[in-house]
Amino acid sequence: MNKELILVDINITEETAGILFALNRLNHVEVKGISLCFGETSLESSHRSISGLNELLGWEVPVALGADRPWRRDYQLPVSASDISEPINGLQVDTSKVCAVSRLDAADFLYEKLREAGGEAKVLCAGALTNMAILLERYPEAGKLIKELIWCGGTQRHASLQIVKDVQTYLDPEAAQYVLEQGLNFTMCPVDAGTFCYMSLSEVDSRRYETEPVMHQFNRLLKKRWCDVNAEAPMGERKRNLPMQEMAAVAAAVLPWLCEKKKRYGEVDLKGKLTFGMLVIDINNRLEHTEEEMNISQVCHIDREMLIHLLYMDSGQE
């Protein structure tokens, strides 16, 4: 069986770390490289986090450092310097010894790996699209080497109570728009995926007595996140499900038969005062774009139960 080749471009947070745990569960997937980017956490934080995760997962996947700031603009949102092991109830991984990184920066690293794969590798991005914009600007032919770009970012509904939900676009809107303009096979797994791809408390707790080190930490990660989601609810009323956008992105990348997608047109608003930095999706095609002009395949539904079973609840790998 030929393995699905994946490159991961990521800013590591407690949410996106779940992508690596999920990919580790699938025997038909081979992660060929990991490039790091700034985002909600600093580049240095992501470096420490990937060091601990690689050791925990038993991976020898090469790592490259990428952008530590936005692609074009000077303004940058504040970033956290904390890694995934620092919260008192966070992951129990050793992030004190950072792993070696490639002599190449992320763009050169990704280009080299894409060429090695001969057009058979997908790129799964979880964070700002800064590294991808640099790659495609530096190597215009790189787009033809990307089998599919799956982005754990974007949203169908952009704001609630004036709070921007789509932080991945907002971190570097110019980079996101540039990538959208390159005509890639582009799949967006939006924040909204958490409404149809989620985990209940009983599902999270199905592995609560797990002693195998990796699954124990996976359960610890998800239980902390479930507690954070329910932290503001009164005791006895903590029944909110845990949104799993990152697991939906993994499904879109390597378990596509579980997903339903819709072709849509979208672009980042770089000029509007009220919506600056948002990826605006023409959901109902009011602008009447042709099929060829549709630049996004949006994940809009997933066989949730099967996905959670395969990536978490099943005792063996798929």
PDB file of C-alpha atoms in Angstrom:
ATOM      1  CA  MET A   1       0.000   0.000   0.000  1.00  0.00           C
ATOM      2  CA  ASN A   2       1.429   3.366  -1.017  1.00  0.00           C
ATOM      3  CA  LYS A   3       1.591   5.797   1.857  1.00  0.00           C
ATOM      4  CA  GLU A   4       0.013   9.250   1.797  1.00  0.00           C
ATOM      5  CA  LEU A   5       2.877  11.745   1.852  1.00  0.00           C
ATOM      6  CA  ILE A   6       2.320  14.780   4.049  1.00  0.00           C
ATOM      7  CA  LEU A   7       4.301  17.908   4.820  1.00  0.00           C
ATOM      8  CA  VAL A   8       3.128  19.801   7.900  1.00  0.00           C
ATOM      9  CA  ASP A   9       3.510  23.582   8.165  1.00  0.00           C
ATOM     10  CA  ILE A  10       2.481  24.522  11.667  1.00  0.00           C
ATOM     11  CA  ASN A  11       2.471  26.886  14.598  1.00  0.00           C
ATOM     12  CA  ILE A  12       2.186  24.580  17.582  1.00  0.00           C
ATOM     13  CA  THR A  13      -0.476  25.343  20.154  1.00  0.00           C
ATOM     14  CA  GLU A  14      -2.563  23.038  22.328  1.00  0.00           C
ATOM     15  CA  GLU A  15      -5.103  22.887  19.499  1.00  0.00           C
ATOM     16  CA  THR A  16      -2.755  22.222  16.596  1.00  0.00           C
ATOM     17  CA  ALA A  17      -0.681  19.688  18.555  1.00  0.00           C
ATOM     18  CA  GLY A  18      -3.665  17.369  18.132  1.00  0.00           C
ATOM     19  CA  ILE A  19      -2.858  17.199  14.395  1.00  0.00           C
ATOM     20  CA  LEU A  20       0.429  15.441  15.116  1.00  0.00           C
ATOM     21  CA  PHE A  21      -1.188  12.997  17.536  1.00  0.00           C
ATOM     22  CA  ALA A  22      -3.887  12.226  14.958  1.00  0.00           C
ATOM     23  CA  LEU A  23      -1.423  11.706  12.091  1.00  0.00           C
ATOM     24  CA  ASN A  24       0.564   9.376  14.341  1.00  0.00           C
ATOM     25  CA  ARG A  25      -2.512   7.117  14.577  1.00  0.00           C
ATOM     26  CA  LEU A  26      -2.614   6.375  10.858  1.00  0.00           C
ATOM     27  CA  ASN A  27      -0.372   3.724   9.345  1.00  0.00           C
ATOM     28  CA  HIS A  28      -1.063   4.836   5.775  1.00  0.00           C
ATOM     29  CA  VAL A  29       0.416   8.306   6.368  1.00  0.00           C
ATOM     30  CA  GLU A  30       4.076   9.326   6.214  1.00  0.00           C
ATOM     31  CA  VAL A  31       5.037  12.771   7.487  1.00  0.00           C
ATOM     32  CA  LYS A  32       8.014  13.828   5.338  1.00  0.00           C
ATOM     33  CA  GLY A  33       8.828  17.074   7.080  1.00  0.00           C
ATOM     34  CA  ILE A  34       7.613  19.728   9.513  1.00  0.00           C
ATOM     35  CA  SER A  35       8.135  23.458   8.997  1.00  0.00           C
ATOM     36  CA  LEU A  36       7.438  25.886  11.819  1.00  0.00           C
ATOM     37  CA  CYS A  37       5.939  29.355  11.633  1.00  0.00           C
ATOM     38  CA  PHE A  38       5.064  32.104  14.083  1.00  0.00           C
ATOM     39  CA  GLY A  39       1.410  32.389  15.031  1.00  0.00           C
ATOM     40  CA  GLU A  40      -0.425  32.444  18.331  1.00  0.00           C
ATOM     41  CA  THR A  41       2.861  31.259  19.831  1.00  0.00           C
ATOM     42  CA  SER A  42       6.382  32.340  18.975  1.00  0.00           C
ATOM     43  CA  LEU A  43       8.685  30.460  16.642  1.00  0.00           C
ATOM     44  CA  GLU A  44      10.917  29.602  19.616  1.00  0.00           C
ATOM     45  CA  SER A  45       7.926  28.178  21.496  1.00  0.00           C
ATOM     46  CA  SER A  46       6.960  26.009  18.519  1.00  0.00           C
ATOM     47  CA  HIS A  47      10.561  24.765  18.293  1.00  0.00           C
ATOM     48  CA  ARG A  48      10.497  23.651  21.923  1.00  0.00           C
ATOM     49  CA  SER A  49       7.085  22.063  21.507  1.00  0.00           C
ATOM     50  CA  ILE A  50       7.970  20.073  18.374  1.00  0.00           C
ATOM     51  CA  SER A  51      11.115  18.849  20.103  1.00  0.00           C
ATOM     52  CA  GLY A  52       9.081  17.326  22.915  1.00  0.00           C
ATOM     53  CA  LEU A  53       6.413  15.964  20.582  1.00  0.00           C
ATOM     54  CA  ASN A  54       8.891  14.327  18.201  1.00  0.00           C
ATOM     55  CA  GLU A  55      10.463  12.513  21.147  1.00  0.00           C
ATOM     56  CA  LEU A  56       7.106  11.446  22.577  1.00  0.00           C
ATOM     57  CA  LEU A  57       5.818  10.163  19.233  1.00  0.00           C
ATOM     58  CA  GLY A  58       9.094   8.441  18.410  1.00  0.00           C
ATOM     59  CA  TRP A  59       9.420  10.445  15.204  1.00  0.00           C
ATOM     60  CA  GLU A  60      12.607  11.304  13.357  1.00  0.00           C
ATOM     61  CA  VAL A  61      10.852  13.764  11.081  1.00  0.00           C
ATOM     62  CA  PRO A  62      13.101  16.607   9.890  1.00  0.00           C
ATOM     63  CA  VAL A  63      12.175  20.088  11.115  1.00  0.00           C
ATOM     64  CA  ALA A  64      12.810  23.518   9.609  1.00  0.00           C
ATOM     65  CA  LEU A  65      12.333  26.985  11.067  1.00  0.00           C
ATOM     66  CA  GLY A  66      10.320  29.489   9.073  1.00  0.00           C
ATOM     67  CA  ALA A  67       8.924  32.979   9.400  1.00  0.00           C
ATOM     68  CA  ASP A  68       8.990  34.678  12.784  1.00  0.00           C
ATOM     69  CA  ARG A  69       6.773  37.569  11.669  1.00  0.00           C
ATOM     70  CA  PRO A  70       4.177  38.419   8.975  1.00  0.00           C
ATOM     71  CA  TRP A  71       5.126  38.275   5.301  1.00  0.00           C
ATOM     72  CA  ARG A  72       4.527  41.916   4.284  1.00  0.00           C
ATOM     73  CA  ARG A  73       3.111  44.098   7.019  1.00  0.00           C
ATOM     74  CA  ASP A  74       4.854  45.582  10.054  1.00  0.00           C
ATOM     75  CA  TYR A  75       1.934  45.143  12.448  1.00  0.00           C
ATOM     76  CA  GLN A  76       2.005  41.882  14.379  1.00  0.00           C
ATOM     77  CA  LEU A  77      -0.431  40.486  16.923  1.00  0.00           C
ATOM     78  CA  PRO A  78       1.120  39.644  20.313  1.00  0.00           C
ATOM     79  CA  VAL A  79       2.381  36.055  20.523  1.00  0.00           C
ATOM     80  CA  SER A  80       2.748  33.751  23.498  1.00  0.00           C
ATOM     81  CA  ALA A  81       6.191  32.515  24.520  1.00  0.00           C
ATOM     82  CA  SER A  82       4.752  29.485  26.353  1.00  0.00           C
ATOM     83  CA  ASP A  83       5.158  25.999  24.944  1.00  0.00           C
ATOM     84  CA  ILE A  84       2.732  23.088  25.298  1.00  0.00           C
ATOM     85  CA  SER A  85       4.381  21.729  28.451  1.00  0.00           C
ATOM     86  CA  GLU A  86       4.205  24.888  30.533  1.00  0.00           C
ATOM     87  CA  PRO A  87       0.567  24.972  31.774  1.00  0.00           C
ATOM     88  CA  ILE A  88       0.216  23.150  35.102  1.00  0.00           C
ATOM     89  CA  ASN A  89      -2.173  20.670  33.503  1.00  0.00           C
ATOM     90  CA  GLY A  90      -0.500  20.709  30.091  1.00  0.00           C
ATOM     91  CA  LEU A  91       1.288  17.954  28.223  1.00  0.00           C
ATOM     92  CA  GLN A  92       3.979  16.082  30.133  1.00  0.00           C
ATOM     93  CA  VAL A  93       6.723  16.287  27.529  1.00  0.00           C
ATOM     94  CA  ASP A  94      10.303  17.438  27.818  1.00  0.00           C
ATOM     95  CA  THR A  95      10.722  20.647  25.856  1.00  0.00           C
ATOM     96  CA  SER A  96      14.015  21.619  27.470  1.00  0.00           C
ATOM     97  CA  LYS A  97      16.180  20.001  24.779  1.00  0.00           C
ATOM     98  CA  VAL A  98      15.422  21.486  21.381  1.00  0.00           C
ATOM     99  CA  CYS A  99      15.824  19.237  18.365  1.00  0.00           C
ATOM    100  CA  ALA A 100      18.190  19.944  15.502  1.00  0.00           C
ATOM    101  CA  VAL A 101      16.698  21.844  12.579  1.00  0.00           C
ATOM    102  CA  SER A 102      17.440  21.953   8.873  1.00  0.00           C
ATOM    103  CA  ARG A 103      20.114  24.319   7.580  1.00  0.00           C
ATOM    104  CA  LEU A 104      17.421  25.462   5.121  1.00  0.00           C
ATOM    105  CA  ASP A 105      14.683  27.909   6.003  1.00  0.00           C
ATOM    106  CA  ALA A 106      11.082  26.718   5.736  1.00  0.00           C
ATOM    107  CA  ALA A 107      10.568  27.825   2.112  1.00  0.00           C
ATOM    108  CA  ASP A 108      13.716  26.109   0.821  1.00  0.00           C
ATOM    109  CA  PHE A 109      13.006  23.079   3.010  1.00  0.00           C
ATOM    110  CA  LEU A 110       9.453  22.687   1.720  1.00  0.00           C
ATOM    111  CA  TYR A 111      10.572  23.131  -1.877  1.00  0.00           C
ATOM    112  CA  GLU A 112      13.241  20.449  -1.478  1.00  0.00           C
ATOM    113  CA  LYS A 113      10.756  18.012   0.078  1.00  0.00           C
ATOM    114  CA  LEU A 114       8.133  18.716  -2.591  1.00  0.00           C
ATOM    115  CA  ARG A 115      10.652  18.045  -5.348  1.00  0.00           C
ATOM    116  CA  GLU A 116      11.690  14.791  -3.664  1.00  0.00           C
ATOM    117  CA  ALA A 117       8.036  13.714  -3.555  1.00  0.00           C
ATOM    118  CA  GLY A 118       7.583  14.447  -7.260  1.00  0.00           C
ATOM    119  CA  GLY A 119       4.202  16.111  -6.943  1.00  0.00           C
ATOM    120  CA  GLU A 120       2.749  13.389  -4.687  1.00  0.00           C
ATOM    121  CA  ALA A 121       2.903  15.261  -1.370  1.00  0.00           C
ATOM    122  CA  LYS A 122       0.107  17.202   0.277  1.00  0.00           C
ATOM    123  CA  VAL A 123       0.793  20.138   2.581  1.00  0.00           C
ATOM    124  CA  LEU A 124      -1.249  20.466   5.769  1.00  0.00           C
ATOM    125  CA  CYS A 125      -1.030  24.003   7.165  1.00  0.00           C
ATOM    126  CA  ALA A 126      -2.098  24.836  10.696  1.00  0.00           C
ATOM    127  CA  GLY A 127      -1.361  28.496  11.293  1.00  0.00           C
ATOM    128  CA  ALA A 128      -0.666  31.611   9.278  1.00  0.00           C
ATOM    129  CA  LEU A 129       0.140  30.990   5.609  1.00  0.00           C
ATOM    130  CA  THR A 130       3.353  33.011   5.809  1.00  0.00           C
ATOM    131  CA  ASN A 131       5.735  30.154   4.995  1.00  0.00           C
ATOM    132  CA  MET A 132       3.567  29.133   2.045  1.00  0.00           C
ATOM    133  CA  ALA A 133       3.516  32.683   0.653  1.00  0.00           C
ATOM    134  CA  ILE A 134       7.313  32.880   0.873  1.00  0.00           C
ATOM    135  CA  LEU A 135       7.632  29.468  -0.785  1.00  0.00           C
ATOM    136  CA  LEU A 136       5.328  30.357  -3.692  1.00  0.00           C
ATOM    137  CA  GLU A 137       6.935  33.757  -4.225  1.00  0.00           C
ATOM    138  CA  ARG A 138      10.467  32.346  -4.166  1.00  0.00           C
ATOM    139  CA  TYR A 139       9.621  29.279  -6.261  1.00  0.00           C
ATOM    140  CA  PRO A 140       6.622  30.014  -8.537  1.00  0.00           C
ATOM    141  CA  GLU A 141       6.778  26.432  -9.885  1.00  0.00           C
ATOM    142  CA  ALA A 142       6.268  25.017  -6.380  1.00  0.00           C
ATOM    143  CA  GLY A 143       2.501  25.233  -6.751  1.00  0.00           C
ATOM    144  CA  LYS A 144       2.587  22.487  -9.377  1.00  0.00           C
ATOM    145  CA  LEU A 145       4.400  20.222  -6.927  1.00  0.00           C
ATOM    146  CA  ILE A 146       1.720  20.519  -4.234  1.00  0.00           C
ATOM    147  CA  LYS A 147      -0.838  17.755  -4.662  1.00  0.00           C
ATOM    148  CA  GLU A 148      -3.217  19.579  -2.317  1.00  0.00           C
ATOM    149  CA  LEU A 149      -2.887  22.303   0.280  1.00  0.00           C
ATOM    150  CA  ILE A 150      -5.147  21.739   3.282  1.00  0.00           C
ATOM    151  CA  TRP A 151      -5.488  24.715   5.581  1.00  0.00           C
ATOM    152  CA  CYS A 152      -6.710  24.480   9.153  1.00  0.00           C
ATOM    153  CA  GLY A 153      -7.896  28.070   9.028  1.00  0.00           C
ATOM    154  CA  GLY A 154     -10.502  30.412   7.637  1.00  0.00           C
ATOM    155  CA  THR A 155     -14.135  30.559   8.609  1.00  0.00           C
ATOM    156  CA  GLN A 156     -17.554  30.665   6.965  1.00  0.00           C
ATOM    157  CA  ARG A 157     -18.877  33.142   9.503  1.00  0.00           C
ATOM    158  CA  HIS A 158     -16.209  35.662  10.296  1.00  0.00           C
ATOM    159  CA  ALA A 159     -17.097  37.371  13.532  1.00  0.00           C
ATOM    160  CA  SER A 160     -19.271  37.009  16.595  1.00  0.00           C
ATOM    161  CA  LEU A 161     -19.830  39.969  18.919  1.00  0.00           C
ATOM    162  CA  GLN A 162     -17.058  41.797  17.048  1.00  0.00           C
ATOM    163  CA  ILE A 163     -14.516  39.103  17.903  1.00  0.00           C
ATOM    164  CA  VAL A 164     -12.570  37.836  14.905  1.00  0.00           C
ATOM    165  CA  LYS A 165     -12.695  34.050  14.966  1.00  0.00           C
ATOM    166  CA  ASP A 166     -10.362  33.409  12.059  1.00  0.00           C
ATOM    167  CA  VAL A 167      -7.090  34.203  13.775  1.00  0.00           C
ATOM    168  CA  GLN A 168      -5.028  32.299  11.191  1.00  0.00           C
ATOM    169  CA  THR A 169      -6.005  34.741   8.420  1.00  0.00           C
ATOM    170  CA  TYR A 170      -5.788  37.742  10.708  1.00  0.00           C
ATOM    171  CA  LEU A 171      -2.207  36.879  11.734  1.00  0.00           C
ATOM    172  CA  ASP A 172      -1.021  37.450   8.146  1.00  0.00           C
ATOM    173  CA  PRO A 173      -3.826  38.462   5.764  1.00  0.00           C
ATOM    174  CA  GLU A 174      -1.517  39.423   2.887  1.00  0.00           C
ATOM    175  CA  ALA A 175       0.063  35.977   2.912  1.00  0.00           C
ATOM    176  CA  ALA A 176      -3.347  34.279   2.935  1.00  0.00           C
ATOM    177  CA  GLN A 177      -4.559  36.307  -0.044  1.00  0.00           C
ATOM    178  CA  TYR A 178      -1.367  35.676  -2.014  1.00  0.00           C
ATOM    179  CA  VAL A 179      -1.679  31.916  -1.525  1.00  0.00           C
ATOM    180  CA  LEU A 180      -5.328  32.028  -2.631  1.00  0.00           C
ATOM    181  CA  GLU A 181      -4.296  33.767  -5.849  1.00  0.00           C
ATOM    182  CA  GLN A 182      -1.864  31.032  -6.905  1.00  0.00           C
ATOM    183  CA  GLY A 183      -4.436  28.593  -8.307  1.00  0.00           C
ATOM    184  CA  LEU A 184      -3.562  25.710  -5.974  1.00  0.00           C
ATOM    185  CA  ASN A 185      -5.738  22.728  -5.184  1.00  0.00           C
ATOM    186  CA  PHE A 186      -6.764  24.489  -1.970  1.00  0.00           C
ATOM    187  CA  THR A 187      -8.939  22.957   0.750  1.00  0.00           C
ATOM    188  CA  MET A 188     -10.069  25.073   3.688  1.00  0.00           C
ATOM    189  CA  CYS A 189     -11.049  23.428   6.957  1.00  0.00           C
ATOM    190  CA  PRO A 190     -12.629  26.412   8.737  1.00  0.00           C
ATOM    191  CA  VAL A 191     -13.208  27.251  12.377  1.00  0.00           C
ATOM    192  CA  ASP A 192     -16.849  26.349  11.698  1.00  0.00           C
ATOM    193  CA  ALA A 193     -15.815  22.695  11.369  1.00  0.00           C
ATOM    194  CA  GLY A 194     -15.995  22.560  15.151  1.00  0.00           C
ATOM    195  CA  THR A 195     -19.788  22.631  14.880  1.00  0.00           C
ATOM    196  CA  PHE A 196     -19.892  19.284  13.058  1.00  0.00           C
ATOM    197  CA  CYS A 197     -16.567  17.782  14.149  1.00  0.00           C
ATOM    198  CA  TYR A 198     -16.410  17.657  17.943  1.00  0.00           C
ATOM    199  CA  MET A 199     -15.876  15.356  20.910  1.00  0.00           C
ATOM    200  CA  SER A 200     -18.190  14.826  23.846  1.00  0.00           C
ATOM    201  CA  LEU A 201     -16.907  14.359  27.386  1.00  0.00           C
ATOM    202  CA  SER A 202     -17.706  10.648  27.249  1.00  0.00           C
ATOM    203  CA  GLU A 203     -15.638  10.310  24.059  1.00  0.00           C
ATOM    204  CA  VAL A 204     -12.691  12.174  25.567  1.00  0.00           C
ATOM    205  CA  ASP A 205     -12.920  10.073  28.724  1.00  0.00           C
ATOM    206  CA  SER A 206     -13.054   6.797  26.782  1.00  0.00           C
ATOM    207  CA  ARG A 207      -9.244   6.755  27.073  1.00  0.00           C
ATOM    208  CA  ARG A 208      -8.978   8.233  30.563  1.00  0.00           C
ATOM    209  CA  TYR A 209      -7.303   5.136  32.033  1.00  0.00           C
ATOM    210  CA  GLU A 210      -4.894   4.756  29.127  1.00  0.00           C
ATOM    211  CA  THR A 211      -1.367   3.838  30.232  1.00  0.00           C
ATOM    212  CA  GLU A 212       0.362   3.757  26.827  1.00  0.00           C
ATOM    213  CA  PRO A 213       2.467   6.970  26.919  1.00  0.00           C
ATOM    214  CA  VAL A 214       1.349   8.554  23.646  1.00  0.00           C
ATOM    215  CA  MET A 215      -2.364   7.895  24.115  1.00  0.00           C
ATOM    216  CA  HIS A 216      -2.116   8.952  27.739  1.00  0.00           C
ATOM    217  CA  GLN A 217      -0.763  12.335  26.649  1.00  0.00           C
ATOM    218  CA  PHE A 218      -3.329  12.600  23.835  1.00  0.00           C
ATOM    219  CA  ASN A 219      -6.082  12.056  26.395  1.00  0.00           C
ATOM    220  CA  ARG A 220      -4.462  14.550  28.751  1.00  0.00           C
ATOM    221  CA  LEU A 221      -4.346  17.145  25.972  1.00  0.00           C
ATOM    222  CA  LEU A 222      -7.983  16.690  24.989  1.00  0.00           C
ATOM    223  CA  LYS A 223      -9.251  16.635  28.579  1.00  0.00           C
ATOM    224  CA  LYS A 224      -7.451  19.909  29.323  1.00  0.00           C
ATOM    225  CA  ARG A 225      -8.966  21.483  26.240  1.00  0.00           C
ATOM    226  CA  TRP A 226     -12.448  20.191  27.137  1.00  0.00           C
ATOM    227  CA  CYS A 227     -12.031  21.699  30.627  1.00  0.00           C
ATOM    228  CA  ASP A 228     -10.958  25.029  29.107  1.00  0.00           C
ATOM    229  CA  VAL A 229     -14.016  25.084  26.827  1.00  0.00           C
ATOM    230  CA  ASN A 230     -16.278  24.455  29.839  1.00  0.00           C
ATOM    231  CA  ALA A 231     -14.410  26.593  32.367  1.00  0.00           C
ATOM    232  CA  GLU A 232     -16.966  29.427  32.411  1.00  0.00           C
ATOM    233  CA  ALA A 233     -19.991  27.156  32.826  1.00  0.00           C
ATOM    234  CA  PRO A 234     -21.281  26.515  36.372  1.00  0.00           C
ATOM    235  CA  MET A 235     -20.455  23.189  37.990  1.00  0.00           C
ATOM    236  CA  GLY A 236     -23.035  20.620  36.962  1.00  0.00           C
ATOM    237  CA  GLU A 237     -23.621  22.392  33.640  1.00  0.00           C
ATOM    238  CA  ARG A 238     -20.319  21.669  31.966  1.00  0.00           C
ATOM    239  CA  LYS A 239     -21.631  19.788  28.970  1.00  0.00           C
ATOM    240  CA  ARG A 240     -20.194  21.707  26.029  1.00  0.00           C
ATOM    241  CA  ASN A 241     -18.603  19.596  23.341  1.00  0.00           C
ATOM    242  CA  LEU A 242     -14.976  20.132  22.383  1.00  0.00           C
ATOM    243  CA  PRO A 243     -14.651  21.600  18.844  1.00  0.00           C
ATOM    244  CA  MET A 244     -12.134  19.589  16.798  1.00  0.00           C
ATOM    245  CA  GLN A 245     -11.224  21.744  13.797  1.00  0.00           C
ATOM    246  CA  GLU A 246      -7.769  20.179  13.729  1.00  0.00           C
ATOM    247  CA  MET A 247      -9.109  16.615  13.482  1.00  0.00           C
ATOM    248  CA  ALA A 248     -11.371  17.751  10.658  1.00  0.00           C
ATOM    249  CA  ALA A 249      -8.278  19.096   8.865  1.00  0.00           C
ATOM    250  CA  VAL A 250      -6.538  15.738   9.266  1.00  0.00           C
ATOM    251  CA  ALA A 251      -9.598  14.047   7.776  1.00  0.00           C
ATOM    252  CA  ALA A 252      -9.579  16.432   4.822  1.00  0.00           C
ATOM    253  CA  ALA A 253      -5.906  15.685   4.238  1.00  0.00           C
ATOM    254  CA  VAL A 254      -5.659  11.915   4.662  1.00  0.00           C
ATOM    255  CA  LEU A 255      -9.201  10.544   5.168  1.00  0.00           C
ATOM    256  CA  PRO A 256     -11.052  12.446   2.423  1.00  0.00           C
ATOM    257  CA  TRP A 257     -13.731   9.751   2.024  1.00  0.00           C
ATOM    258  CA  LEU A 258     -15.119  10.916   5.386  1.00  0.00           C
ATOM    259  CA  CYS A 259     -15.562  14.494   4.169  1.00  0.00           C
ATOM    260  CA  GLU A 260     -18.036  16.509   2.140  1.00  0.00           C
ATOM    261  CA  LYS A 261     -16.687  19.626   0.442  1.00  0.00           C
ATOM    262  CA  LYS A 262     -18.186  22.505  -1.505  1.00  0.00           C
ATOM    263  CA  LYS A 263     -16.407  24.661  -4.078  1.00  0.00           C
ATOM    264  CA  ARG A 264     -16.566  28.336  -3.245  1.00  0.00           C
ATOM    265  CA  TYR A 265     -14.921  31.650  -4.018  1.00  0.00           C
ATOM    266  CA  GLY A 266     -13.153  33.595  -1.328  1.00  0.00           C
ATOM    267  CA  GLU A 267     -10.688  36.418  -0.906  1.00  0.00           C
ATOM    268  CA  VAL A 268      -9.119  38.265   1.980  1.00  0.00           C
ATOM    269  CA  ASP A 269     -10.365  41.782   2.629  1.00  0.00           C
ATOM    270  CA  LEU A 270      -7.184  43.860   2.768  1.00  0.00           C
ATOM    271  CA  LYS A 271      -8.815  47.280   2.482  1.00  0.00           C
ATOM    272  CA  GLY A 272     -12.108  47.402   4.365  1.00  0.00           C
ATOM    273  CA  LYS A 273     -12.055  49.204   7.708  1.00  0.00           C
ATOM    274  CA  LEU A 274     -14.643  46.969   9.325  1.00  0.00           C
ATOM    275  CA  THR A 275     -13.498  43.608   8.041  1.00  0.00           C
ATOM    276  CA  PHE A 276      -9.751  44.063   7.494  1.00  0.00           C
ATOM    277  CA  GLY A 277      -7.867  40.804   7.545  1.00  0.00           C
ATOM    278  CA  MET A 278     -10.857  38.490   7.128  1.00  0.00           C
ATOM    279  CA  LEU A 279     -11.277  35.783   4.543  1.00  0.00           C
ATOM    280  CA  VAL A 280     -14.650  36.558   3.002  1.00  0.00           C
ATOM    281  CA  ILE A 281     -16.392  33.528   1.478  1.00  0.00           C
ATOM    282  CA  ASP A 282     -19.104  33.998  -1.159  1.00  0.00           C
ATOM    283  CA  ILE A 283     -21.194  31.169   0.285  1.00  0.00           C
ATOM    284  CA  ASN A 284     -24.149  31.484  -2.077  1.00  0.00           C
ATOM    285  CA  ASN A 285     -22.103  32.631  -5.088  1.00  0.00           C
ATOM    286  CA  ARG A 286     -23.836  35.978  -5.267  1.00  0.00           C
ATOM    287  CA  LEU A 287     -20.935  37.254  -7.365  1.00  0.00           C
ATOM    288  CA  GLU A 288     -21.685  34.528  -9.915  1.00  0.00           C
ATOM    289  CA  HIS A 289     -18.209  33.081 -10.268  1.00  0.00           C
ATOM    290  CA  THR A 290     -17.765  30.206 -12.672  1.00  0.00           C
ATOM    291  CA  GLU A 291     -16.659  26.767 -11.514  1.00  0.00           C
ATOM    292  CA  GLU A 292     -13.158  27.507 -12.802  1.00  0.00           C
ATOM    293  CA  GLU A 293     -13.004  30.678 -10.704  1.00  0.00           C
ATOM    294  CA  MET A 294     -13.871  28.899  -7.454  1.00  0.00           C
ATOM    295  CA  ASN A 295     -10.587  28.925  -5.521  1.00  0.00           C
ATOM    296  CA  ILE A 296     -11.554  27.089  -2.322  1.00  0.00           C
ATOM    297  CA  SER A 297     -12.876  23.634  -1.521  1.00  0.00           C
ATOM    298  CA  GLN A 298     -14.534  24.151   1.839  1.00  0.00           C
ATOM    299  CA  VAL A 299     -15.005  21.235   4.222  1.00  0.00           C
ATOM    300  CA  CYS A 300     -18.670  21.435   5.200  1.00  0.00           C
ATOM    301  CA  HIS A 301     -19.441  18.021   6.715  1.00  0.00           C
ATOM    302  CA  ILE A 302     -17.602  15.010   8.156  1.00  0.00           C
ATOM    303  CA  ASP A 303     -18.559  11.534   9.320  1.00  0.00           C
ATOM    304  CA  ARG A 304     -17.715  12.579  12.862  1.00  0.00           C
ATOM    305  CA  GLU A 305     -18.282   9.299  14.656  1.00  0.00           C
ATOM    306  CA  MET A 306     -16.074   7.329  12.268  1.00  0.00           C
ATOM    307  CA  LEU A 307     -13.350   9.974  12.383  1.00  0.00           C
ATOM    308  CA  ILE A 308     -13.208  10.089  16.192  1.00  0.00           C
ATOM    309  CA  HIS A 309     -13.231   6.289  16.285  1.00  0.00           C
ATOM    310  CA  LEU A 310     -10.305   6.026  13.878  1.00  0.00           C
ATOM    311  CA  LEU A 311      -8.172   8.803  15.339  1.00  0.00           C
ATOM    312  CA  TYR A 312      -8.853   8.369  19.035  1.00  0.00           C
ATOM    313  CA  MET A 313     -11.229   5.714  20.332  1.00  0.00           C
ATOM    314  CA  ASP A 314     -10.041   2.716  18.331  1.00  0.00           C
ATOM    315  CA  SER A 315      -7.496   0.602  20.201  1.00  0.00           C
ATOM    316  CA  GLY A 316      -5.452   0.071  17.042  1.00  0.00           C
ATOM    317  CA  GLN A 317      -4.331   2.177  14.111  1.00  0.00           C
ATOM    318  CA  GLU A 318      -6.339   2.504  10.899  1.00  0.00           C
TER     319      GLU A 318
END
